[in-house]
Protein backbone atom coordinates (compact mmCIF):
# COMPACT_ATOMS: atom_id res chain seq x y z
CA UNK A 1 0.00 0.00 0.00
CA UNK A 2 1.13 3.56 -0.67
CA UNK A 3 2.51 5.10 2.53
CA UNK A 4 3.30 8.78 2.73
CA UNK A 5 5.08 8.70 6.11
CA UNK A 6 5.43 6.82 9.38
CA UNK A 7 6.53 8.84 12.38
CA UNK A 8 6.47 8.98 16.16
CA UNK A 9 4.97 12.07 17.77
CA UNK A 10 2.27 13.25 20.18
CA UNK A 11 -1.36 13.03 19.17
CA UNK A 12 -2.28 16.66 18.49
CA UNK A 13 -6.07 16.47 18.24
CA UNK A 14 -9.03 15.00 20.06
CA UNK A 15 -9.59 12.91 23.16
CA UNK A 16 -6.09 11.41 23.08
CA UNK A 17 -4.31 14.76 22.71
CA UNK A 18 -0.80 14.50 24.11
CA UNK A 19 -0.58 10.69 23.97
CA UNK A 20 2.64 9.53 22.27
CA UNK A 21 1.61 7.71 19.12
CA UNK A 22 2.99 6.25 15.93
CA UNK A 23 1.33 7.78 12.89
CA UNK A 24 0.93 5.78 9.69
CA UNK A 25 -0.10 8.15 6.94
CA UNK A 26 -1.52 6.44 3.89
CA UNK A 27 -1.42 8.33 0.60
CA UNK A 28 -4.54 8.93 -1.47
CA UNK A 29 -7.95 10.39 -0.69
CA UNK A 30 -11.42 10.32 -2.23
CA UNK A 31 -12.06 13.98 -1.25
CA UNK A 32 -10.30 17.21 -2.22
CA UNK A 33 -10.70 19.73 0.61
CA UNK A 34 -9.65 23.22 -0.41
CA UNK A 35 -7.77 23.70 2.89
CA UNK A 36 -6.28 20.19 3.09
CA UNK A 37 -3.20 20.28 5.35
CA UNK A 38 -1.70 17.12 3.85
CA UNK A 39 -1.94 17.72 0.07
CA UNK A 40 0.99 15.34 -0.40
CA UNK A 41 -1.41 12.57 0.68
CA UNK A 42 -4.52 13.78 -1.18
CA UNK A 43 -4.24 16.27 -4.06
CA UNK A 44 -0.79 15.00 -5.06
CA UNK A 45 -0.36 11.64 -3.37
CA UNK A 46 3.30 10.81 -2.76
CA UNK A 47 4.90 7.93 -0.95
CA UNK A 48 6.44 4.50 -1.12
CA UNK A 49 4.82 1.11 -1.60
CA UNK A 50 5.10 -0.91 1.62
CA UNK A 51 3.77 -4.30 2.62
CA UNK A 52 1.70 -4.79 5.76
CA UNK A 53 4.61 -6.67 7.35
CA UNK A 54 7.04 -3.82 6.62
CA UNK A 55 4.66 -1.23 8.09
CA UNK A 56 4.10 -3.29 11.26
CA UNK A 57 7.86 -3.79 11.64
CA UNK A 58 8.42 -0.04 11.43
CA UNK A 59 5.57 0.70 13.86
CA UNK A 60 7.01 -1.80 16.33
CA UNK A 61 10.39 -0.07 16.22
CA UNK A 62 8.84 2.75 18.30
CA UNK A 63 7.95 2.30 21.97
CA UNK A 64 4.33 3.60 21.81
CA UNK A 65 1.29 1.36 22.15
CA UNK A 66 -0.93 3.89 20.39
CA UNK A 67 -1.05 3.88 16.60
CA UNK A 68 -2.95 6.34 14.43
CA UNK A 69 -4.00 5.33 10.92
CA UNK A 70 -4.40 8.60 9.07
CA UNK A 71 -4.08 10.05 5.61
CA UNK A 72 -5.12 11.10 3.15
CA UNK A 73 -8.10 8.84 3.67
CA UNK A 74 -6.84 5.60 5.22
CA UNK A 75 -10.06 3.75 4.37
CA UNK A 76 -9.30 3.94 0.62
CA UNK A 77 -5.86 2.39 1.11
CA UNK A 78 -5.38 -1.09 -0.27
CA UNK A 79 -4.88 -3.58 2.60
CA UNK A 80 -5.98 -1.15 5.33
CA UNK A 81 -8.09 -3.89 6.94
CA UNK A 82 -5.19 -6.34 6.94
CA UNK A 83 -2.95 -3.65 8.42
CA UNK A 84 -5.42 -2.81 11.20
CA UNK A 85 -5.79 -6.51 12.00
CA UNK A 86 -2.02 -7.03 12.13
CA UNK A 87 -1.65 -4.03 14.46
CA UNK A 88 -4.38 -5.40 16.71
CA UNK A 89 -2.57 -8.74 16.87
CA UNK A 90 0.58 -6.92 17.95
CA UNK A 91 -1.36 -5.37 20.86
CA UNK A 92 -1.65 -1.81 19.58
CA UNK A 93 -4.39 0.70 20.35
CA UNK A 94 -5.68 1.80 16.95
CA UNK A 95 -7.17 5.19 16.17
CA UNK A 96 -8.52 5.60 12.65
CA UNK A 97 -8.77 9.18 11.42
CA UNK A 98 -11.31 9.19 8.61
CA UNK A 99 -13.74 11.54 6.88
CA UNK A 100 -16.30 8.74 7.38
CA UNK A 101 -17.33 8.38 3.74
CA UNK A 102 -16.50 4.65 3.65
CA UNK A 103 -18.19 2.12 5.95
CA UNK A 104 -16.03 0.35 8.55
CA UNK A 105 -17.29 -3.18 7.87
CA UNK A 106 -15.64 -4.60 10.97
CA UNK A 107 -12.18 -3.07 10.62
CA UNK A 108 -10.08 -3.38 13.80
CA UNK A 109 -10.35 -0.01 15.55
CA UNK A 110 -10.31 1.26 19.16
CA UNK A 111 -11.16 4.90 18.50
CA UNK A 112 -12.95 6.11 15.39
CA UNK A 113 -11.93 9.71 14.88
CA UNK A 114 -14.58 10.80 12.41
CA UNK A 115 -14.24 14.07 10.58
CA UNK A 116 -17.05 14.60 8.08
CA UNK A 117 -16.42 17.65 5.98
CA UNK A 118 -18.56 20.79 5.90
CA UNK A 119 -19.40 23.08 2.98
CA UNK A 120 -16.31 25.15 3.82
CA UNK A 121 -14.13 22.30 2.50
CA UNK A 122 -15.38 22.31 -1.10
CA UNK A 123 -12.79 23.02 -3.80
CA UNK A 124 -13.41 25.99 -6.08
CA UNK A 125 -16.06 24.93 -8.62
CA UNK A 126 -14.60 27.21 -11.35
CA UNK A 127 -11.09 25.82 -11.02
CA UNK A 128 -11.94 22.20 -10.24
CA UNK A 129 -15.41 21.53 -11.69
CA UNK A 130 -15.42 17.71 -11.71
CA UNK A 131 -13.51 17.41 -8.44
CA UNK A 132 -15.86 19.90 -6.82
CA UNK A 133 -18.90 17.89 -7.86
CA UNK A 134 -17.42 14.60 -6.68
CA UNK A 135 -16.39 16.17 -3.36
CA UNK A 136 -19.85 17.57 -2.77
CA UNK A 137 -21.52 14.28 -3.60
CA UNK A 138 -19.27 12.29 -1.28
CA UNK A 139 -18.40 14.39 1.74
CA UNK A 140 -21.52 13.85 3.88
CA UNK A 141 -22.81 10.29 4.19
CA UNK A 142 -24.88 10.11 7.37
CA UNK A 143 -25.53 6.37 7.02
CA UNK A 144 -21.78 5.76 6.95
CA UNK A 145 -21.13 8.04 9.94
CA UNK A 146 -23.84 6.15 11.83
CA UNK A 147 -22.24 2.79 10.97
CA UNK A 148 -18.98 3.96 12.56
CA UNK A 149 -20.67 5.47 15.62
CA UNK A 150 -22.66 2.33 16.28
CA UNK A 151 -19.60 0.09 16.06
CA UNK A 152 -16.75 1.84 17.92
CA UNK A 153 -15.83 4.34 20.60
CA UNK A 154 -15.80 7.56 18.59
CA UNK A 155 -15.29 11.27 18.40
CA UNK A 156 -16.96 13.44 15.80
CA UNK A 157 -14.65 16.24 14.76
CA UNK A 158 -15.65 19.18 12.58
CA UNK A 159 -13.19 21.61 11.05
CA UNK A 160 -14.65 25.07 11.56
CA UNK A 161 -13.68 28.04 9.41
CA UNK A 162 -16.42 30.58 10.12
CA UNK A 163 -19.20 31.32 12.59
CA UNK A 164 -21.89 30.11 10.15
CA UNK A 165 -20.44 26.58 10.31
CA UNK A 166 -22.07 26.03 13.71
CA UNK A 167 -25.55 26.17 12.13
CA UNK A 168 -24.52 23.66 9.46
CA UNK A 169 -23.19 21.31 12.16
CA UNK A 170 -26.52 21.52 13.96
CA UNK A 171 -28.32 20.54 10.76
CA UNK A 172 -26.02 17.60 10.10
CA UNK A 173 -26.38 16.32 13.66
CA UNK A 174 -30.15 16.46 13.36
CA UNK A 175 -29.92 14.45 10.16
CA UNK A 176 -27.65 11.96 11.92
CA UNK A 177 -30.01 11.52 14.87
CA UNK A 178 -29.20 9.24 17.77
CA UNK A 179 -28.71 11.79 20.55
CA UNK A 180 -24.94 12.03 20.38
CA UNK A 181 -23.53 13.38 23.67
CA UNK A 182 -22.38 16.95 22.93
CA UNK A 183 -18.96 16.35 24.46
CA UNK A 184 -18.36 13.79 21.68
CA UNK A 185 -18.66 16.62 19.14
CA UNK A 186 -15.33 18.37 18.69
CA UNK A 187 -14.92 21.73 16.99
CA UNK A 188 -11.46 22.32 15.60
CA UNK A 189 -10.24 25.56 14.03
CA UNK A 190 -9.32 25.43 10.35
CA UNK A 191 -5.75 26.67 10.14
CA UNK A 192 -2.15 25.57 9.90
CA UNK A 193 -0.57 28.25 12.09
CA UNK A 194 -1.18 29.19 15.72
CA UNK A 195 -2.26 32.71 14.66
CA UNK A 196 -4.79 31.39 12.09
CA UNK A 197 -6.24 29.07 14.72
CA UNK A 198 -6.42 31.82 17.35
CA UNK A 199 -8.28 34.03 14.85
CA UNK A 200 -11.14 31.50 14.87
CA UNK A 201 -11.23 31.09 18.65
CA UNK A 202 -13.83 33.70 19.45
CA UNK A 203 -16.75 32.16 17.54
CA UNK A 204 -15.52 28.64 18.15
CA UNK A 205 -15.48 29.06 21.93
CA UNK A 206 -18.91 30.66 21.84
CA UNK A 207 -20.33 27.76 19.78
CA UNK A 208 -18.84 25.26 22.26
CA UNK A 209 -20.32 27.13 25.24
CA UNK A 210 -23.71 27.42 23.56
CA UNK A 211 -24.07 23.79 22.46
CA UNK A 212 -21.85 21.91 24.94
CA UNK A 213 -19.38 20.82 22.25
CA UNK A 214 -15.73 20.23 23.02
CA UNK A 215 -13.08 22.65 21.81
CA UNK A 216 -10.41 20.73 19.89
CA UNK A 217 -6.96 22.22 19.86
CA UNK A 218 -4.25 21.37 17.33
CA UNK A 219 -1.37 20.75 19.71
CA UNK A 220 1.07 19.64 17.01
CA UNK A 221 0.70 23.01 15.25
CA UNK A 222 1.41 24.81 18.53
CA UNK A 223 4.41 22.61 19.36
CA UNK A 224 6.00 21.97 15.98
CA UNK A 225 4.34 24.18 13.35
CA UNK A 226 2.87 22.73 10.18
CA UNK A 227 5.69 20.28 9.46
CA UNK A 228 5.73 16.77 8.08
CA UNK A 229 6.64 14.06 10.54
CA UNK A 230 5.04 15.77 13.53
S1 LIG B 1 -10.40 14.38 3.63
FE1 LIG B 1 -8.56 14.91 4.77
S2 LIG B 1 -6.84 14.19 3.48
FE2 LIG B 1 -8.68 14.19 2.19
S3 LIG B 1 -8.59 16.18 1.15
FE3 LIG B 1 -9.87 16.43 3.00
S4 LIG B 1 -8.44 17.15 4.60
FE4 LIG B 1 -7.20 16.29 2.91
PDB file of N, CA and C and ligand atoms in Angstrom, residues 29-33 35-38 41-43 71-73 99 117 135, ligand 1:
ATOM      1  N   UNK A  29      -6.720   9.966  -1.362  1.00  0.00           N
ATOM      2  CA  UNK A  29      -7.952  10.390  -0.695  1.00  0.00           C
ATOM      3  C   UNK A  29      -9.058  10.500  -1.724  1.00  0.00           C
ATOM      4  N   UNK A  30     -10.280  10.212  -1.309  1.00  0.00           N
ATOM      5  CA  UNK A  30     -11.420  10.317  -2.230  1.00  0.00           C
ATOM      6  C   UNK A  30     -12.046  11.713  -2.200  1.00  0.00           C
ATOM      7  N   UNK A  31     -11.576  12.598  -1.298  1.00  0.00           N
ATOM      8  CA  UNK A  31     -12.063  13.977  -1.253  1.00  0.00           C
ATOM      9  C   UNK A  31     -10.933  14.934  -1.681  1.00  0.00           C
ATOM     10  N   UNK A  32     -11.295  16.207  -1.850  1.00  0.00           N
ATOM     11  CA  UNK A  32     -10.296  17.213  -2.219  1.00  0.00           C
ATOM     12  C   UNK A  32     -10.615  18.519  -1.477  1.00  0.00           C
ATOM     13  N   UNK A  33     -10.382  18.522  -0.175  1.00  0.00           N
ATOM     14  CA  UNK A  33     -10.700  19.726   0.610  1.00  0.00           C
ATOM     15  C   UNK A  33      -9.814  20.887   0.176  1.00  0.00           C
ATOM     16  N   UNK A  35      -8.765  23.311   1.875  1.00  0.00           N
ATOM     17  CA  UNK A  35      -7.771  23.702   2.886  1.00  0.00           C
ATOM     18  C   UNK A  35      -6.966  22.499   3.380  1.00  0.00           C
ATOM     19  N   UNK A  36      -6.945  21.416   2.633  1.00  0.00           N
ATOM     20  CA  UNK A  36      -6.275  20.191   3.085  1.00  0.00           C
ATOM     21  C   UNK A  36      -4.853  20.492   3.584  1.00  0.00           C
ATOM     22  N   UNK A  37      -4.539  20.011   4.792  1.00  0.00           N
ATOM     23  CA  UNK A  37      -3.199  20.283   5.345  1.00  0.00           C
ATOM     24  C   UNK A  37      -2.191  19.173   5.023  1.00  0.00           C
ATOM     25  N   UNK A  38      -2.637  18.160   4.295  1.00  0.00           N
ATOM     26  CA  UNK A  38      -1.696  17.121   3.845  1.00  0.00           C
ATOM     27  C   UNK A  38      -1.897  16.870   2.345  1.00  0.00           C
ATOM     28  N   UNK A  41      -0.731  13.864   0.501  1.00  0.00           N
ATOM     29  CA  UNK A  41      -1.410  12.567   0.675  1.00  0.00           C
ATOM     30  C   UNK A  41      -2.831  12.608   0.113  1.00  0.00           C
ATOM     31  N   UNK A  42      -3.169  13.697  -0.603  1.00  0.00           N
ATOM     32  CA  UNK A  42      -4.518  13.781  -1.177  1.00  0.00           C
ATOM     33  C   UNK A  42      -4.472  14.338  -2.603  1.00  0.00           C
ATOM     34  N   UNK A  43      -4.241  15.659  -2.729  1.00  0.00           N
ATOM     35  CA  UNK A  43      -4.241  16.266  -4.064  1.00  0.00           C
ATOM     36  C   UNK A  43      -3.107  15.682  -4.934  1.00  0.00           C
ATOM     37  N   UNK A  71      -4.369   9.891   7.029  1.00  0.00           N
ATOM     38  CA  UNK A  71      -4.079  10.052   5.607  1.00  0.00           C
ATOM     39  C   UNK A  71      -3.907  11.514   5.267  1.00  0.00           C
ATOM     40  N   UNK A  72      -4.328  11.895   4.050  1.00  0.00           N
ATOM     41  CA  UNK A  72      -5.124  11.100   3.147  1.00  0.00           C
ATOM     42  C   UNK A  72      -6.403  10.541   3.811  1.00  0.00           C
ATOM     43  N   UNK A  73      -6.953   9.577   3.125  1.00  0.00           N
ATOM     44  CA  UNK A  73      -8.095   8.839   3.670  1.00  0.00           C
ATOM     45  C   UNK A  73      -7.655   7.386   3.823  1.00  0.00           C
ATOM     46  N   UNK A  99     -12.648  10.608   7.175  1.00  0.00           N
ATOM     47  CA  UNK A  99     -13.742  11.540   6.883  1.00  0.00           C
ATOM     48  C   UNK A  99     -15.094  10.832   6.908  1.00  0.00           C
ATOM     49  N   UNK A 117     -16.778  16.314   6.439  1.00  0.00           N
ATOM     50  CA  UNK A 117     -16.416  17.649   5.976  1.00  0.00           C
ATOM     51  C   UNK A 117     -17.644  18.519   5.724  1.00  0.00           C
ATOM     52  N   UNK A 135     -16.572  15.859  -4.785  1.00  0.00           N
ATOM     53  CA  UNK A 135     -16.393  16.166  -3.359  1.00  0.00           C
ATOM     54  C   UNK A 135     -17.744  16.416  -2.700  1.00  0.00           C
TER      55      UNK A 135
HETATM   56  S1  LIG B   1     -10.401  14.379   3.625  1.00  0.00           S
HETATM   57 FE1  LIG B   1      -8.561  14.910   4.771  1.00  0.00          FE
HETATM   58  S2  LIG B   1      -6.841  14.189   3.483  1.00  0.00           S
HETATM   59 FE2  LIG B   1      -8.682  14.193   2.192  1.00  0.00          FE
HETATM   60  S3  LIG B   1      -8.590  16.180   1.146  1.00  0.00           S
HETATM   61 FE3  LIG B   1      -9.870  16.435   3.003  1.00  0.00          FE
HETATM   62  S4  LIG B   1      -8.435  17.146   4.600  1.00  0.00           S
HETATM   63 FE4  LIG B   1      -7.201  16.293   2.909  1.00  0.00          FE
END
